[in-house]
């Protein structure tokens, strides 16, 4: 008998809009030592399922039906007291946001000890050594004072380690991980995934790993369930799912992400039109029908499970017919950057705070953008990439440096810039939820933007707004809608339409994709490329997602602790040597391919303010390729390559030797022994 | 998406009928009471059987009868007529004072919260100083230095309200300051006034309306208290607080002259408070629905 058996699980919510069927017909088994990866977009019911597996009713749950059998015990029929004893001791859950799952007013060591005392009745002295063991098991240094700190004194990665330590403290048989790395930087994510791999190899804990990120799932899972609108649509071993995906949804999801090395000049990305619809009643037709690129007549009736191979099944009528979605058509764009320089920012400097506790966010950064080019700006959170963008836009007043725009120096402060500059330099913001004024209709928002640059009569304004909506592929009826009636992707389209209303020369994109689903991300990418082809605008594109930056950008600038440590043409980043930090960033990218073996380069420690004020290289305290004492004592010079330059004490041939030889890096197989 | 949004009220009615009804009752009942008061303020004078200021409409300190529904006071004035006519005085004064106070305070709070920095520091410290003085004392202080008149009454109560409203408005606007639409407005060159009052104000209006209702209830109490203490509306204008004050000497032999104006104040204050409460929770329901 399997450790966990879930059969016909269904969860309903009652909300102000009526009953919502969040999860339906979910059936699977999980053995010890297995990792079930559940992948799906937002709104697919993943988190609801995670809690339902525990027999936990989230607020608003009106129905929890089906069978969940954990080690022979039916959880949904258990009295609450039995459930509580099972939770924690035998089943544990790790949530997405560790700051919300840890108590802010309690030392983290005490929070681990509390769990131990509650379930084990451990005494004070026992629990202290047990806490130390727990911290060790998640790779937190023992001698440090971490146990005595409060959650806000820890970094995001450390906090997530603590929640994992709490989950692990009672050696549970089953761990449920609900997007545990989604809020973390890629480099931290890679470290946490390594840690989970080690834990699994050591304890043989069964895991249910929930994520929207196919790359992460490919890395951790042994089995994969693809979830759509509350149902599993495909289920199988990780290799089957990623090698021979059968459901059109799975295929489309995989085609949404750029493959390794794919750029906008090679092929355009796929996207899935429409969005997940909230189900209020059982659908007669296939749940994916309205968005399916391969739909046929039989799809009007919901398909049952059909087997593709042993242990690989799919709910689609056309899976065996191999209904290929149209293979990626030609290049996504053919626009080549010209030699004309649109933006030339030099030595931009910005410090926040007053003398005693000031933070140098951007330090002597220079950046050049050619007409029609996309400059990708990458780095971990805290690297100053957003601040740089905001300094260029004028939202923050730079403390030093010069910005030349369209051939003329422009003032640092927004108030001092003239209207023409404001008109042609536009920005797209990160959070689609707050980018539009919630109390204004889309039409009003766009009209205000239009009228602030030039007086237009209302019929002309209406015409231009309709055209702008058409450019971002939305109908004229959107004018009369309020932002809350729109999905995240639609809001971001409106924000892009707003930026393009005034014929911009330069569009500053501050992580425009990071809160969107993958299927929407690729559509927005293509939209940005199409608009660029028509307008010849230039973009500065900030993102922490290296695959997307590699796909979109002509040039890439890598920032660390407010300084540029590497810059050059995008394609030159495929060839070593690259700066050790860039190497680590690339290595942390999770590719949606279970066989991908990356060179394991893991950064230890975290971004630390102190490094900025030392004499040496700002990266030296975390660098895995430290050369010698000069790294800490001397500021590294620029090392010039034909199309790129980086700041390091290693010269290009030396670093190339190290990186090609794989010295200093351990190869990492995806979760071993499966 | 839109279809669902449009269908939402229908299904909501079916699904959560019980909670929906009680929620509506919480809003409708106090609103109806306030509306009645407003109607009385408009037409009370016409309905009053006697002039509010005439002496000896009947024997003094007469108990309630058909001729004098609420009895008569020490000068033989008809209490019913005085309560009716007094509605207008107190409503006008407190609405004016609240509008003035919440308007100015809200404006200060919005600008201060949006601009931040030094301006915010200075304004908020001034607000703290005003907040440190008890409201009634501050009002008396201002009234005694300005001299009692209706205008000065309004001004003094408004001044009492400014700091509290400023605080509320500031805390409502703070979390919105860094939103994309605000920055987009800055990038298109919009002025601070434009951003605060045309972009941000609509989004904090629900909070300000609740604040208005709460302050309105306070204003009723303050005006009555000031009237009772003799700093407010001057005789012979019929004012509920003043009426209670004048009749308190005979409270043991003619309790009606105190009771009815007191009831008039009490019911209105409770209704306005309940309305503010219901509006606040309506706002929360809205917010939940849109999540």
Coordinates of C-alpha atoms in Angstrom, one line a residue, chain A residues 31-308:
Chain A
X31 CA 5.3 6.2 -2.2
X32 CA 8.1 6.9 0.3
X33 CA 11.1 8.4 -1.4
X34 CA 9.0 9.9 -4.2
X35 CA 8.5 13.5 -5.1
X36 CA 5.3 14.4 -6.8
X37 CA 5.6 17.7 -8.6
X38 CA 2.4 19.5 -9.2
X39 CA 2.7 22.2 -11.8
X40 CA 0.1 24.6 -13.0
X41 CA -0.6 28.3 -13.4
X42 CA -2.1 30.6 -10.8
X43 CA -5.8 29.7 -10.3
X44 CA -5.3 26.1 -11.1
X45 CA -6.1 25.0 -7.5
X46 CA -2.6 23.9 -6.5
X47 CA -2.5 25.4 -3.0
X48 CA -6.1 24.3 -2.3
X49 CA -5.0 20.8 -3.2
X50 CA -1.9 21.0 -1.0
X51 CA -4.1 21.8 2.0
X52 CA -6.8 19.2 1.1
X53 CA -4.1 16.5 1.1
X54 CA -3.5 17.3 4.8
X55 CA -7.2 17.2 5.4
X56 CA -7.1 20.9 6.2
X57 CA -10.0 23.1 5.4
X58 CA -8.9 26.5 4.2
X59 CA -11.2 29.4 5.1
X60 CA -14.3 29.4 2.9
X61 CA -14.2 25.7 2.1
X62 CA -17.7 24.5 1.7
X63 CA -17.1 21.0 0.6
X64 CA -14.1 18.6 1.0
X65 CA -14.9 15.3 -0.5
X66 CA -13.2 12.1 -1.7
X67 CA -10.7 9.9 0.0
X68 CA -7.3 10.8 1.4
X69 CA -5.6 7.8 3.0
X70 CA -2.3 8.4 4.7
X71 CA -0.6 5.3 5.9
X72 CA -3.9 3.4 6.1
X73 CA -5.7 6.2 8.0
X74 CA -8.5 8.1 6.2
X75 CA -7.7 11.7 6.9
X76 CA -11.0 13.3 5.9
X77 CA -12.9 11.1 8.5
X78 CA -10.4 11.7 11.3
X79 CA -11.5 13.6 14.4
X80 CA -9.7 16.9 14.7
X81 CA -7.6 15.8 17.6
X82 CA -6.2 12.9 15.6
X83 CA -5.5 15.2 12.7
X84 CA -3.6 17.6 14.8
X85 CA -1.4 14.8 16.1
X86 CA -0.7 13.6 12.6
X87 CA 0.1 17.1 11.3
X88 CA 3.6 18.1 12.3
X89 CA 4.6 14.7 13.5
X90 CA 3.9 12.8 10.3
X91 CA 3.0 15.3 7.7
X92 CA 4.4 18.8 7.4
X93 CA 3.8 21.7 5.0
X94 CA 6.1 24.5 3.9
X95 CA 4.5 27.6 2.6
X96 CA 5.5 30.1 0.0
X97 CA 6.0 33.1 2.2
X98 CA 8.3 32.3 5.2
X99 CA 7.8 35.7 6.7
X100 CA 4.1 35.0 7.1
X101 CA 4.5 31.5 8.4
X102 CA 7.0 32.4 11.1
X103 CA 5.9 34.4 14.2
X104 CA 7.5 37.8 14.1
X105 CA 7.9 38.2 17.8
X106 CA 9.6 34.9 18.7
X107 CA 13.2 33.9 18.2
X108 CA 13.4 31.3 15.4
X109 CA 15.2 28.7 17.6
X110 CA 12.3 29.0 20.1
X111 CA 9.8 28.4 17.2
X112 CA 11.6 25.1 16.3
X113 CA 11.7 24.1 20.0
X114 CA 8.0 24.8 20.3
X115 CA 7.2 22.3 17.6
X116 CA 9.4 19.7 19.3
X117 CA 7.9 20.3 22.7
X118 CA 4.3 20.2 21.4
X119 CA 4.7 16.8 19.7
X120 CA 7.5 15.2 21.6
X121 CA 7.2 16.7 25.1
X122 CA 10.9 17.4 24.9
X123 CA 12.4 19.2 27.9
X124 CA 14.3 22.5 27.7
X125 CA 17.8 21.0 27.6
X126 CA 16.9 18.3 25.0
X127 CA 15.2 20.7 22.8
X128 CA 18.2 23.0 22.7
X129 CA 20.4 20.3 21.3
X130 CA 17.6 19.2 19.0
X131 CA 17.2 22.7 17.7
X132 CA 20.9 22.7 16.9
X133 CA 20.5 19.4 15.1
X134 CA 17.6 20.8 13.1
X135 CA 19.5 23.9 12.1
X136 CA 22.4 21.7 11.0
X137 CA 20.1 19.6 8.9
X138 CA 19.1 22.6 6.8
X139 CA 22.6 23.7 6.4
X140 CA 22.6 26.7 8.8
X141 CA 25.9 27.1 10.6
X142 CA 25.7 25.7 14.1
X143 CA 28.0 28.1 16.0
X144 CA 26.1 31.2 14.7
X145 CA 23.5 33.0 16.7
X146 CA 20.8 32.2 14.1
X147 CA 18.6 30.4 16.6
X148 CA 18.5 33.6 18.7
X149 CA 17.4 35.8 15.9
X150 CA 14.0 37.0 15.0
X151 CA 12.5 36.3 11.6
X152 CA 13.0 39.8 10.3
X153 CA 16.8 39.6 11.1
X154 CA 17.2 36.7 8.6
X155 CA 17.4 36.8 4.8
X156 CA 14.7 35.3 2.7
X157 CA 16.7 32.1 2.1
X158 CA 17.5 31.7 5.8
X159 CA 13.9 32.2 6.7
X160 CA 12.8 29.5 4.3
X161 CA 15.5 27.2 5.8
X162 CA 13.9 27.8 9.2
X163 CA 10.4 26.8 8.0
X164 CA 11.9 23.7 6.4
X165 CA 13.7 23.0 9.6
X166 CA 10.5 23.2 11.5
X167 CA 8.8 20.9 9.0
X168 CA 11.7 18.5 9.3
X169 CA 12.1 18.6 13.0
X170 CA 9.8 15.7 13.7
X171 CA 11.0 13.7 10.8
X172 CA 7.7 13.6 9.0
X173 CA 6.9 10.9 6.4
X174 CA 5.4 13.4 4.1
X175 CA 6.3 16.9 3.3
X176 CA 4.2 19.3 1.3
X177 CA 6.1 22.1 -0.3
X178 CA 3.8 24.9 -1.6
X179 CA 6.0 27.1 -3.9
X180 CA 8.8 27.2 -1.3
X181 CA 11.2 29.1 -3.5
X182 CA 9.0 31.3 -5.5
X183 CA 9.8 34.5 -3.5
X184 CA 13.5 33.8 -3.5
X185 CA 16.3 34.8 -5.8
X186 CA 17.4 32.2 -8.3
X187 CA 20.7 31.8 -6.6
X188 CA 19.0 31.2 -3.2
X189 CA 16.4 29.0 -4.9
X190 CA 19.2 26.7 -6.3
X191 CA 20.6 26.3 -2.9
X192 CA 17.3 25.4 -1.3
X193 CA 16.6 22.9 -4.1
X194 CA 20.0 21.3 -3.4
X195 CA 19.1 21.2 0.3
X196 CA 15.8 19.5 -0.4
X197 CA 17.6 16.9 -2.6
X198 CA 20.0 16.1 0.2
X199 CA 17.2 15.9 2.7
X200 CA 15.3 13.5 0.5
X201 CA 18.4 11.3 0.0
X202 CA 19.0 11.2 3.7
X203 CA 15.5 10.8 5.2
X204 CA 13.5 9.2 2.3
X205 CA 10.7 11.5 3.0
X206 CA 7.9 11.6 0.5
X207 CA 7.3 15.1 -0.9
X208 CA 4.6 16.8 -2.8
X209 CA 6.2 19.8 -4.5
X210 CA 4.0 22.5 -5.9
X211 CA 5.3 25.1 -8.3
X212 CA 4.4 27.1 -11.3
X213 CA 8.0 26.8 -12.5
X214 CA 8.5 23.9 -14.9
X215 CA 12.3 24.2 -14.4
X216 CA 12.0 23.7 -10.7
X217 CA 9.6 20.7 -11.1
X218 CA 12.0 19.1 -13.7
X219 CA 14.7 19.4 -11.1
X220 CA 13.0 18.0 -8.0
X221 CA 10.2 15.7 -9.1
X222 CA 10.2 12.0 -9.7
X223 CA 6.5 12.1 -10.9
X224 CA 4.7 15.1 -12.3
X225 CA 1.1 16.0 -12.3
X226 CA 0.0 18.9 -14.6
X227 CA -2.9 20.7 -13.1
X228 CA -5.4 22.8 -14.9
X229 CA -8.5 24.5 -13.6
X230 CA -8.7 22.2 -10.5
X231 CA -8.1 18.9 -12.3
X232 CA -5.0 16.8 -13.2
X233 CA -4.7 16.7 -17.0
X234 CA -1.5 14.8 -17.3
X235 CA 0.3 12.5 -14.9
X236 CA 3.5 10.5 -15.3
X237 CA 7.2 10.1 -14.6
X238 CA 9.2 13.2 -14.9
X239 CA 11.1 12.0 -18.0
X240 CA 7.8 11.2 -19.8
X241 CA 6.2 14.5 -19.0
X242 CA 9.2 16.6 -20.2
X243 CA 10.4 14.3 -23.1
X244 CA 7.0 13.4 -24.6
X245 CA 4.4 15.7 -23.2
X246 CA 1.0 14.5 -24.4
X247 CA -1.5 17.1 -23.3
X248 CA -1.8 20.2 -25.4
X249 CA -1.6 22.3 -22.2
X250 CA 1.6 20.7 -21.1
X251 CA 3.1 21.1 -24.5
X252 CA 2.1 24.7 -24.7
X253 CA 3.5 25.4 -21.2
X254 CA 6.9 24.0 -22.3
X255 CA 6.9 26.0 -25.5
X256 CA 6.2 29.2 -23.6
X257 CA 9.7 29.2 -22.1
X258 CA 12.7 29.8 -24.2
X259 CA 14.8 26.7 -24.7
X260 CA 18.5 26.9 -23.7
X261 CA 20.2 29.3 -26.0
X262 CA 17.1 30.3 -27.9
X263 CA 16.8 34.0 -28.7
X264 CA 14.3 36.3 -30.3
X265 CA 16.3 36.0 -33.5
X266 CA 15.7 32.2 -33.6
X267 CA 12.1 31.7 -33.0
X268 CA 9.1 33.3 -31.3
X269 CA 7.7 31.8 -28.1
X270 CA 4.3 30.1 -27.9
X271 CA 1.6 31.4 -25.6
X272 CA -1.8 30.3 -24.6
X273 CA -4.6 32.7 -25.3
X274 CA -7.4 33.3 -22.8
X275 CA -7.2 32.4 -19.1
X276 CA -8.3 29.8 -16.6
X277 CA -12.0 30.2 -16.0
X278 CA -13.4 29.7 -12.5
X279 CA -15.7 26.7 -12.6
X280 CA -19.0 27.0 -10.8
X281 CA -20.4 23.7 -12.1
X282 CA -19.1 20.5 -13.6
X283 CA -18.1 21.2 -17.2
X284 CA -19.5 18.9 -19.9
X285 CA -16.7 19.7 -22.3
X286 CA -13.0 19.3 -21.8
X287 CA -11.9 21.9 -19.3
X288 CA -9.1 23.2 -21.6
X289 CA -11.2 23.4 -24.7
X290 CA -11.6 27.1 -24.8
X291 CA -7.9 27.7 -24.9
X292 CA -6.8 24.6 -26.7
X293 CA -4.9 25.0 -29.9
X294 CA -5.6 21.4 -31.0
X295 CA -9.3 21.2 -30.2
X296 CA -11.5 18.9 -32.3
X297 CA -15.2 17.9 -32.3
X298 CA -15.0 15.2 -29.6
X299 CA -13.6 17.8 -27.2
X300 CA -17.2 18.9 -26.5
X301 CA -17.3 15.9 -24.1
X302 CA -14.8 15.8 -21.2
X303 CA -12.2 13.1 -22.0
X304 CA -11.3 10.4 -19.6
X305 CA -7.8 9.2 -18.7
X306 CA -5.9 7.4 -21.5
X307 CA -2.6 5.7 -21.1
X308 CA 0.3 6.9 -23.2

